[in-house]
Amino acid sequence: MHSFFNPQSIAVIGATPKTFKGGYAILKNLKTTFKGRIYPINPQYAEIEGLPCFPSIKDIPEAVDLAIIFIAAVHVPAALEQCAIKGVSGIMIESGGFAEADEKGKSLQDAIRSFVERTGIRVWGPNCMGLVDGIRGHIFSFTDPKVLPFCLHPGPVSLIVQSGMLSAGFVIDILSHGITGFSKVCSIGNKADIDESDVLSFLLEDPDTRCVGLYLESFVNGRRFMDLCRKSDKPVIVLKGGRSRKGAEAAVSHTASLAGNYRVAAGALAQAGAYEARDFHQLVDFCRTLALYPPKRNKSRGRIAVITFSGAAGIVSTDFMNELDLDVAELSEATKIRLGRIFPEWMPVANPVDIWPAIEQHSGTGLDIYSLAMEAALDDPGVDAVLVHAFSGYTRIRLDFDKISRQSRSSGKPVLLWLPGNRDDAFQVQIKARDCGVLVFHELYRAVSCLSILFQRTGTCWLPEGNQPVPTDELQNIPDDISDLLNNAGGSLDERLSKNILKSFGIPTVEETWIKDPRLCESKAISMGFPLVMKGLQTGVVHKTEHGLVELNIVGPEEARQSFERLLQKMNGRGSVLMQKQLQGDVELIMGAIRDPQFGPCVMIGIGGRMADLIEDSVFTVAPLSVKEALDAIGRLRTQTLLDGFRGSQPADRHVLASLMVTLGHLMARYPRIQEIDINPILVSGSQAVAVDATVVLSNP
Amino acid sequence: MHSFFNPQSIAVIGATPKTFKGGYAILKNLKTTFKGRIYPINPQYAEIEGLPCFPSIKDIPEAVDLAIIFIAAVHVPAALEQCAIKGVSGIMIESGGFAEADEKGKSLQDAIRSFVERTGIRVWGPNCMGLVDGIRGHIFSFTDPKVLPFCLHPGPVSLIVQSGMLSAGFVIDILSHGITGFSKVCSIGNKADIDESDVLSFLLEDPDTRCVGLYLESFVNGRRFMDLCRKSDKPVIVLKGGRSRKGAEAAVSHTASLAGNYRVAAGALAQAGAYEARDFHQLVDFCRTLALYPPKRNKSRGRIAVITFSGAAGIVSTDFMNELDLDVAELSEATKIRLGRIFPEWMPVANPVDIWPAIEQHSGTGLDIYSLAMEAALDDPGVDAVLVHAFSGYTRIRLDFDKISRQSRSSGKPVLLWLPGNRDDAFQVQIKARDCGVLVFHELYRAVSCLSILFQRTGTCWLPEGNQPVPTDELQNIPDDISDLLNNAGGSLDERLSKNILKSFGIPTVEETWIKDPRLCESKAISMGFPLVMKGLQTGVVHKTEHGLVELNIVGPEEARQSFERLLQKMNGRGSVLMQKQLQGDVELIMGAIRDPQFGPCVMIGIGGRMADLIEDSVFTVAPLSVKEALDAIGRLRTQTLLDGFRGSQPADRHVLASLMVTLGHLMARYPRIQEIDINPILVSGSQAVAVDATVVLSNP
């Protein structure tokens, strides 16, 4: 990757003097920003922009590190061959017309892939805007040469984006508003060869990058991406495009990428300790925040002191904090006494700390009330971070950003500022704050949402345990019939067979009996005890309730016989009947497993029963997984209070649930023929968890 | 109110030449912006800022319409008397130190109230920043004289705020960024006399105001506020400070106001057709959006066409729209053909409409792709609004705002633009768009949230029916014992008495019997039929389950006797036992009623049972209410799909639920001694709704 990020010489294939063309913009941007040798390539010109122009890359007398290509897609394969002959280290294809366009483009992109496999030369793109390096000042992109070179600014944030707009227009927006500078901005386009994980891997080692933000519509290799996140202590923040089903449809029509199942991706990111953003601006907000305050292993709780000049802003901050699961810090008595000294006598000290009356009282004395209040708050052991409200352009509010930065660093506690104000003053303040390493936000809710990302209580600590190997022991004593089934059957197995598989792997299933002889129905019912459930099993019918094939609340032998007859009638005699104890669990859950095209085998836990029709609450994790990871996943269920026992019911044993998830994960890892497992419901009471119904789907033999 | 908004002459009591004082700022701002006569009042000076100064308001030779007071609180009562002698029409007290400060301040504020009652002179404030009028250019405020007068700009939005910051700093922020201009900005402070409803009433009649936004921590008279909203067709948007419990605590310590129960206020606002905002910036966003596109009685559905230059932005827009309950419009075949003509051949037309390839294809032809795409989208009958993505500062993206404004007006469909960009260009564009009446947003999610407010599907139409009178007929045939109870009892009534009251008003209650004689327990159980529930009733114990006083699933006479004995034992013999049919409803709800200090009697409906422990989902409405209003309230339950029947259960009859709510409302209106009604649960199956447990709380006799 080095040749892309730090080349000594660059050839621009498709350079042109026509100023409205991309090939001109790339050359112009290089001329303005790149200190190494630049070779325009175009057979029609002898010289462009004062640089000697070559008909082909082969004609360049010196060595070339990087070739940037911006010519019509159809001519790209030939250009690649010339690059190979020349022996370049890397190739960046910025022109479009490949897999994102049509069938012809798809085959051209396939040609790029085979070129890479054949030559080992790495290719970046196609259909991308290349690379912008804020530290070195490089622009390897066809972005407007009149704008970006003049607002480029170094900073700790790097971006990897699957969108040209984000690497050009949006970055100009962020830079020109003084929000943050950038280390590298990488537009990776169609990812024919180099993908998000390749670039991420480089940036996690890059000393200039303190935080990586990504806009992705798909993951080429979800597991590699997760491993990179796990192994690094640099924060990784992902904005996943195509979260909604409709969003995913748009993704497919936009690029050649497959927008994977968002819920799987979200689970995988959380599992790997990555963060999620929901909007472009939020992506940059989270990046600049986490770059300045990298999360710690032992997170503090998120008890926030608010220092404000406005009671209303204090109240609305508190409302936001409450929504985002942050605590309003209880100030210590010592802090109250300290603040009381600068407060007017009539005013009690509370959090939010309204310092306006103190500012008025000490007006003209030169006392820096903001600094005093911040110092007091940062010294309080019950305060984990400080949210400061100020205003730019009002002479009575003065902030010393160098001091704030020092205060924050020496206390080790984040300080975030909400700073609305007169446009010109606000901009000066933004620039000053950026340069001092102080976080300033123009909108209150954005400041509070960045506070919340700092103290995110997802249950995932920053450096989670690595993946566990599949234990082979416990999966070894499998009965022959189950092995046969797993090796030879195919498609969707019925409830009885599915649960037999689960049972043989140690997952408790409901007590049940399979009735074929109607004469035995009553006696079996009596020996099992009431109430009972009876279900009709019919090949290919998974949703039994919808087909009227579930009879509940059977309280006597007579009713059992009647149910049996009704069920057989409904199935026209073609099916069998399963009789089960009717269980009553404290909590009804769903568990399952799937194979995701981007992340491989994944285990799911969710809220089941009636609740599930109202609240979609399920969490995916990538398998195999550790007990710790399973517990973390359970801790990400929004309605997990359900597990904590209420109205006298006993709390569900999370360790039992976690170990079932681990088992499901091992099953998926061990038996690649299992495509899907669905346990719905699994009834939980304390440490008892019983699978009541299940479906296992195998790949076809 | 006229004397506050359009005075011919103003006296400033507390005017001073000391430039760091509020009394100077008020005078200076008046001198800069007010065309009428200005009289500084201060016994220490003969002249301030070139104006003759008077020792007292009484000494002014001409008539004075408005007195603005900025002196220490303790001197205010005397100044008020002088104003009365002078015969001013209105008084604006901007100084603080009243109820927001301490006990002394509270009594000074009481003195203001008695002055108003005695003299009939209206008082605005105290503890406020007065009035800013963007149309007339008036500033009656101690805001910094160096800033606001130079960025003031007229516009259709008026604000009423219970916060100085919002009327000064924040307004400067909005104005200086070119977001919108303002008609009136009213800082109403402690509301000793003039409150939010007084000002709202004026602004709803003000021809310069097209939309009113309010920041409120409390409502002085919630019902009057609701009536104003109902009667006007101008949109009213409220940001309620103190939504969270912690927010409310902050509200109490901030001003003298009582931050009422947020859930009640939210229900009342929705009932009255007002909108809610969650943030300061969102308040202004919603105001400028609704000012330009006032909602219609027959709302269209919210099918949005997205015109973008970036696939990624299209995808993320779709994700946001999905979250905010907006539809991605299905484009008609005609529209697809029309757009197909400007699209490159290889590209299928879809929504989001990515026009970048078309822009590239027609580069240099002068074809205005943006206008053509917008026209096509606006002409499509399946499109209700258009979200346009553009970028400022990039030469290949040019927007004709006059044309956009015309297109939007002639189609009657909203057009909203997301427009990030280079800072200076973006500002020019913002100003141009503001002046053309085109909505521009710097952040994508803000644009989408404004689209969502335009098509808000809360179930409340814009002009809801007025309140219904209490029908006296149906509440007349009340048994004597119930009348006695309602007139003479007090405190929390037990389950049996409470349900007797409800039953006598036509609310169905569960079949039950009160058992005093243990010998009758078994026979009564047999005659009632199993399964049964038995409950121990003990004076003062409302939460029976928590006290172990509920025995469920009693399936035989023997078990009934045992339960009876256990219950009596738990109550140490001091109590009685209630025996009920154990019902199984399809849905478990809660209904109830309270008296809110700001809104009076209110009826509540919510999700009950286990679900309620997980999801707080309840809606309040102000009583008495019509069936239509009750249905609207039911339609605001987030988890209302619960009522629509699933897994084979029959849908709940919403009309039955609505009529029960209406009855509860009438009860509250008719019997002021009822403080609280709690029906928990009420079991619903189809059109059957049965109160299973209830508590009625009466005021103490």
Tab-separated table of C-alpha atoms in Angstrom, chain A residues 20 100-102 144 147 163 165 169-170 172-173 176-177 215 217 240-244 246-247 250-251 254 278-281 309-313 315-316 318-320 322-323 327-328 346 352 354 391 393-396 418 420-424 427 442-446 586 609-611 613-615 639 641-642 646-647 649, chain B residues 20 100-102 144 147 163 165 169-170 172-173 176-177 215 217 240-244 246-247 250-251 254 278-281 309-313 315-316 318-320 322-323 327-328 346 352 354 391 393-396 418 420-424 427 442-446 586 609-611 613-615 639 641-642 646-647 649:
chain	number	residue	atom	x	y	z
A	20	PHE	CA	-13.366	20.660	-17.754
A	100	GLU	CA	-21.626	0.265	-11.365
A	101	ALA	CA	-22.744	0.905	-14.961
A	102	ASP	CA	-23.743	-2.126	-17.029
A	144	ASP	CA	-12.157	20.712	-8.432
A	147	VAL	CA	-11.252	24.556	-4.165
A	163	SER	CA	-18.638	7.530	-2.310
A	165	MET	CA	-19.192	12.961	-2.865
A	169	GLY	CA	-17.700	17.888	-1.649
A	170	PHE	CA	-18.334	16.849	1.898
A	172	ILE	CA	-14.533	20.564	1.427
A	173	ASP	CA	-17.573	21.421	3.527
A	176	SER	CA	-13.913	25.096	4.932
A	177	HIS	CA	-16.072	25.296	8.063
A	215	TYR	CA	-18.851	5.200	4.852
A	217	GLU	CA	-22.467	0.172	1.636
A	240	LYS	CA	-23.459	1.994	7.029
A	241	GLY	CA	-25.441	3.109	3.977
A	242	GLY	CA	-28.508	1.002	3.296
A	243	ARG	CA	-29.734	0.447	6.848
A	244	SER	CA	-33.360	0.249	5.854
A	246	LYS	CA	-35.363	0.501	0.999
A	247	GLY	CA	-31.906	1.877	1.585
A	250	ALA	CA	-30.984	1.876	-3.434
A	251	ALA	CA	-27.519	0.516	-2.644
A	254	HIS	CA	-26.103	2.572	-6.944
A	278	ARG	CA	-26.049	7.639	11.388
A	279	ASP	CA	-25.224	10.670	9.267
A	280	PHE	CA	-22.300	12.155	7.348
A	281	HIS	CA	-21.878	15.018	9.804
A	309	PHE	CA	-24.949	30.778	30.571
A	310	SER	CA	-28.592	29.894	29.986
A	311	GLY	CA	-31.016	28.011	32.163
A	312	ALA	CA	-32.992	26.943	29.102
A	313	ALA	CA	-29.915	25.447	27.446
A	315	ILE	CA	-32.660	22.138	30.748
A	316	VAL	CA	-32.616	21.069	27.112
A	318	THR	CA	-30.497	17.549	30.492
A	319	ASP	CA	-33.365	16.338	28.322
A	320	PHE	CA	-30.918	15.187	25.636
A	322	ASN	CA	-31.556	11.659	29.566
A	323	GLU	CA	-32.525	10.463	26.092
A	327	ASP	CA	-26.129	11.015	33.794
A	328	VAL	CA	-26.355	14.536	35.133
A	346	TRP	CA	-29.075	33.983	46.739
A	352	PRO	CA	-26.474	22.253	35.200
A	354	ASP	CA	-25.772	28.303	35.449
A	391	PHE	CA	-21.580	32.013	22.763
A	393	GLY	CA	-19.570	37.307	19.488
A	394	TYR	CA	-20.782	38.417	22.891
A	395	THR	CA	-18.138	40.434	24.662
A	396	ARG	CA	-18.999	39.215	28.150
A	418	TRP	CA	-21.681	24.044	22.447
A	420	PRO	CA	-23.647	29.085	18.769
A	421	GLY	CA	-23.001	32.659	17.778
A	422	ASN	CA	-22.593	35.385	15.264
A	423	ARG	CA	-21.380	33.747	12.034
A	424	ASP	CA	-18.000	35.433	11.655
A	427	PHE	CA	-15.965	30.726	12.598
A	442	HIS	CA	-22.632	24.560	16.645
A	443	GLU	CA	-25.658	22.527	17.669
A	444	LEU	CA	-26.404	21.376	21.180
A	445	TYR	CA	-27.731	17.918	20.331
A	446	ARG	CA	-24.589	17.202	18.304
A	586	ASP	CA	-41.072	-16.203	32.468
A	609	GLY	CA	-43.652	-14.128	21.531
A	610	ARG	CA	-46.182	-11.390	21.335
A	611	MET	CA	-43.587	-8.753	22.198
A	613	ASP	CA	-44.680	-8.460	16.919
A	614	LEU	CA	-44.395	-5.027	18.465
A	615	ILE	CA	-40.716	-4.452	19.012
A	639	THR	CA	-35.608	-4.586	26.040
A	641	THR	CA	-34.904	-5.542	31.323
A	642	LEU	CA	-37.276	-8.348	30.374
A	646	PHE	CA	-40.182	-8.349	37.248
A	647	ARG	CA	-43.490	-8.766	38.980
A	649	SER	CA	-40.669	-13.659	38.271
B	20	PHE	CA	-21.673	47.878	30.351
B	100	GLU	CA	-36.402	33.138	39.846
B	101	ALA	CA	-34.043	34.364	42.580
B	102	ASP	CA	-35.239	34.012	46.158
B	144	ASP	CA	-25.621	43.745	22.872
B	147	VAL	CA	-24.560	42.986	17.202
B	163	SER	CA	-35.342	32.203	27.937
B	165	MET	CA	-30.538	33.274	25.517
B	169	GLY	CA	-27.749	34.920	21.323
B	170	PHE	CA	-29.579	32.206	19.492
B	172	ILE	CA	-28.245	36.350	16.410
B	173	ASP	CA	-26.879	32.945	15.446
B	176	SER	CA	-26.188	35.909	11.024
B	177	HIS	CA	-26.141	32.501	9.356
B	215	TYR	CA	-39.710	27.535	23.950
B	217	GLU	CA	-40.814	25.291	30.455
B	240	LYS	CA	-40.883	21.922	25.778
B	241	GLY	CA	-37.929	22.280	28.152
B	242	GLY	CA	-37.912	19.714	30.940
B	243	ARG	CA	-39.067	16.656	29.035
B	244	SER	CA	-37.134	14.261	31.205
B	246	LYS	CA	-34.226	15.399	35.439
B	247	GLY	CA	-34.961	18.159	32.963
B	250	ALA	CA	-33.571	21.665	36.366
B	251	ALA	CA	-36.596	23.689	35.272
B	254	HIS	CA	-34.016	27.640	36.855
B	278	ARG	CA	-36.736	18.682	20.306
B	279	ASP	CA	-33.935	21.196	19.896
B	280	PHE	CA	-33.438	24.945	19.447
B	281	HIS	CA	-32.246	24.566	15.874
B	309	PHE	CA	-25.713	14.059	-7.286
B	310	SER	CA	-24.465	11.285	-5.020
B	311	GLY	CA	-25.611	7.712	-4.716
B	312	ALA	CA	-24.416	7.588	-1.119
B	313	ALA	CA	-26.473	10.637	-0.179
B	315	ILE	CA	-29.020	5.859	0.200
B	316	VAL	CA	-28.585	7.680	3.493
B	318	THR	CA	-33.640	6.709	2.157
B	319	ASP	CA	-32.443	5.353	5.488
B	320	PHE	CA	-33.557	8.548	7.241
B	322	ASN	CA	-37.516	5.059	6.510
B	323	GLU	CA	-36.755	5.966	10.125
B	327	ASP	CA	-42.165	6.918	1.725
B	328	VAL	CA	-39.719	6.782	-1.148
B	346	TRP	CA	-27.021	2.462	-19.656
B	352	PRO	CA	-33.489	8.360	-5.465
B	354	ASP	CA	-29.063	10.138	-9.253
B	391	PHE	CA	-23.493	21.396	-3.372
B	393	GLY	CA	-19.017	26.019	-4.587
B	394	TYR	CA	-18.781	23.398	-7.318
B	395	THR	CA	-19.095	24.985	-10.720
B	396	ARG	CA	-20.906	22.080	-12.355
B	418	TRP	CA	-29.731	19.704	1.333
B	420	PRO	CA	-23.427	21.319	2.005
B	421	GLY	CA	-20.520	23.193	0.530
B	422	ASN	CA	-17.602	25.502	0.739
B	423	ARG	CA	-18.302	27.892	3.613
B	424	ASP	CA	-18.429	31.213	1.749
B	427	PHE	CA	-23.501	31.257	2.911
B	442	HIS	CA	-26.753	22.283	5.737
B	443	GLU	CA	-27.319	18.850	7.189
B	444	LEU	CA	-29.143	16.026	5.486
B	445	TYR	CA	-30.972	14.671	8.503
B	446	ARG	CA	-32.320	18.155	9.284
B	586	ASP	CA	-56.262	-10.381	23.529
B	609	GLY	CA	-49.339	-5.812	31.399
B	610	ARG	CA	-45.866	-7.107	30.904
B	611	MET	CA	-45.382	-4.964	27.825
B	613	ASP	CA	-42.667	-2.804	31.973
B	614	LEU	CA	-40.654	-2.692	28.766
B	615	ILE	CA	-42.149	0.049	26.693
B	639	THR	CA	-47.324	0.173	19.715
B	641	THR	CA	-50.379	-2.459	16.075
B	642	LEU	CA	-51.113	-4.422	19.244
B	646	PHE	CA	-52.238	-10.595	15.259
B	647	ARG	CA	-51.573	-14.296	15.425
B	649	SER	CA	-56.583	-12.743	17.676
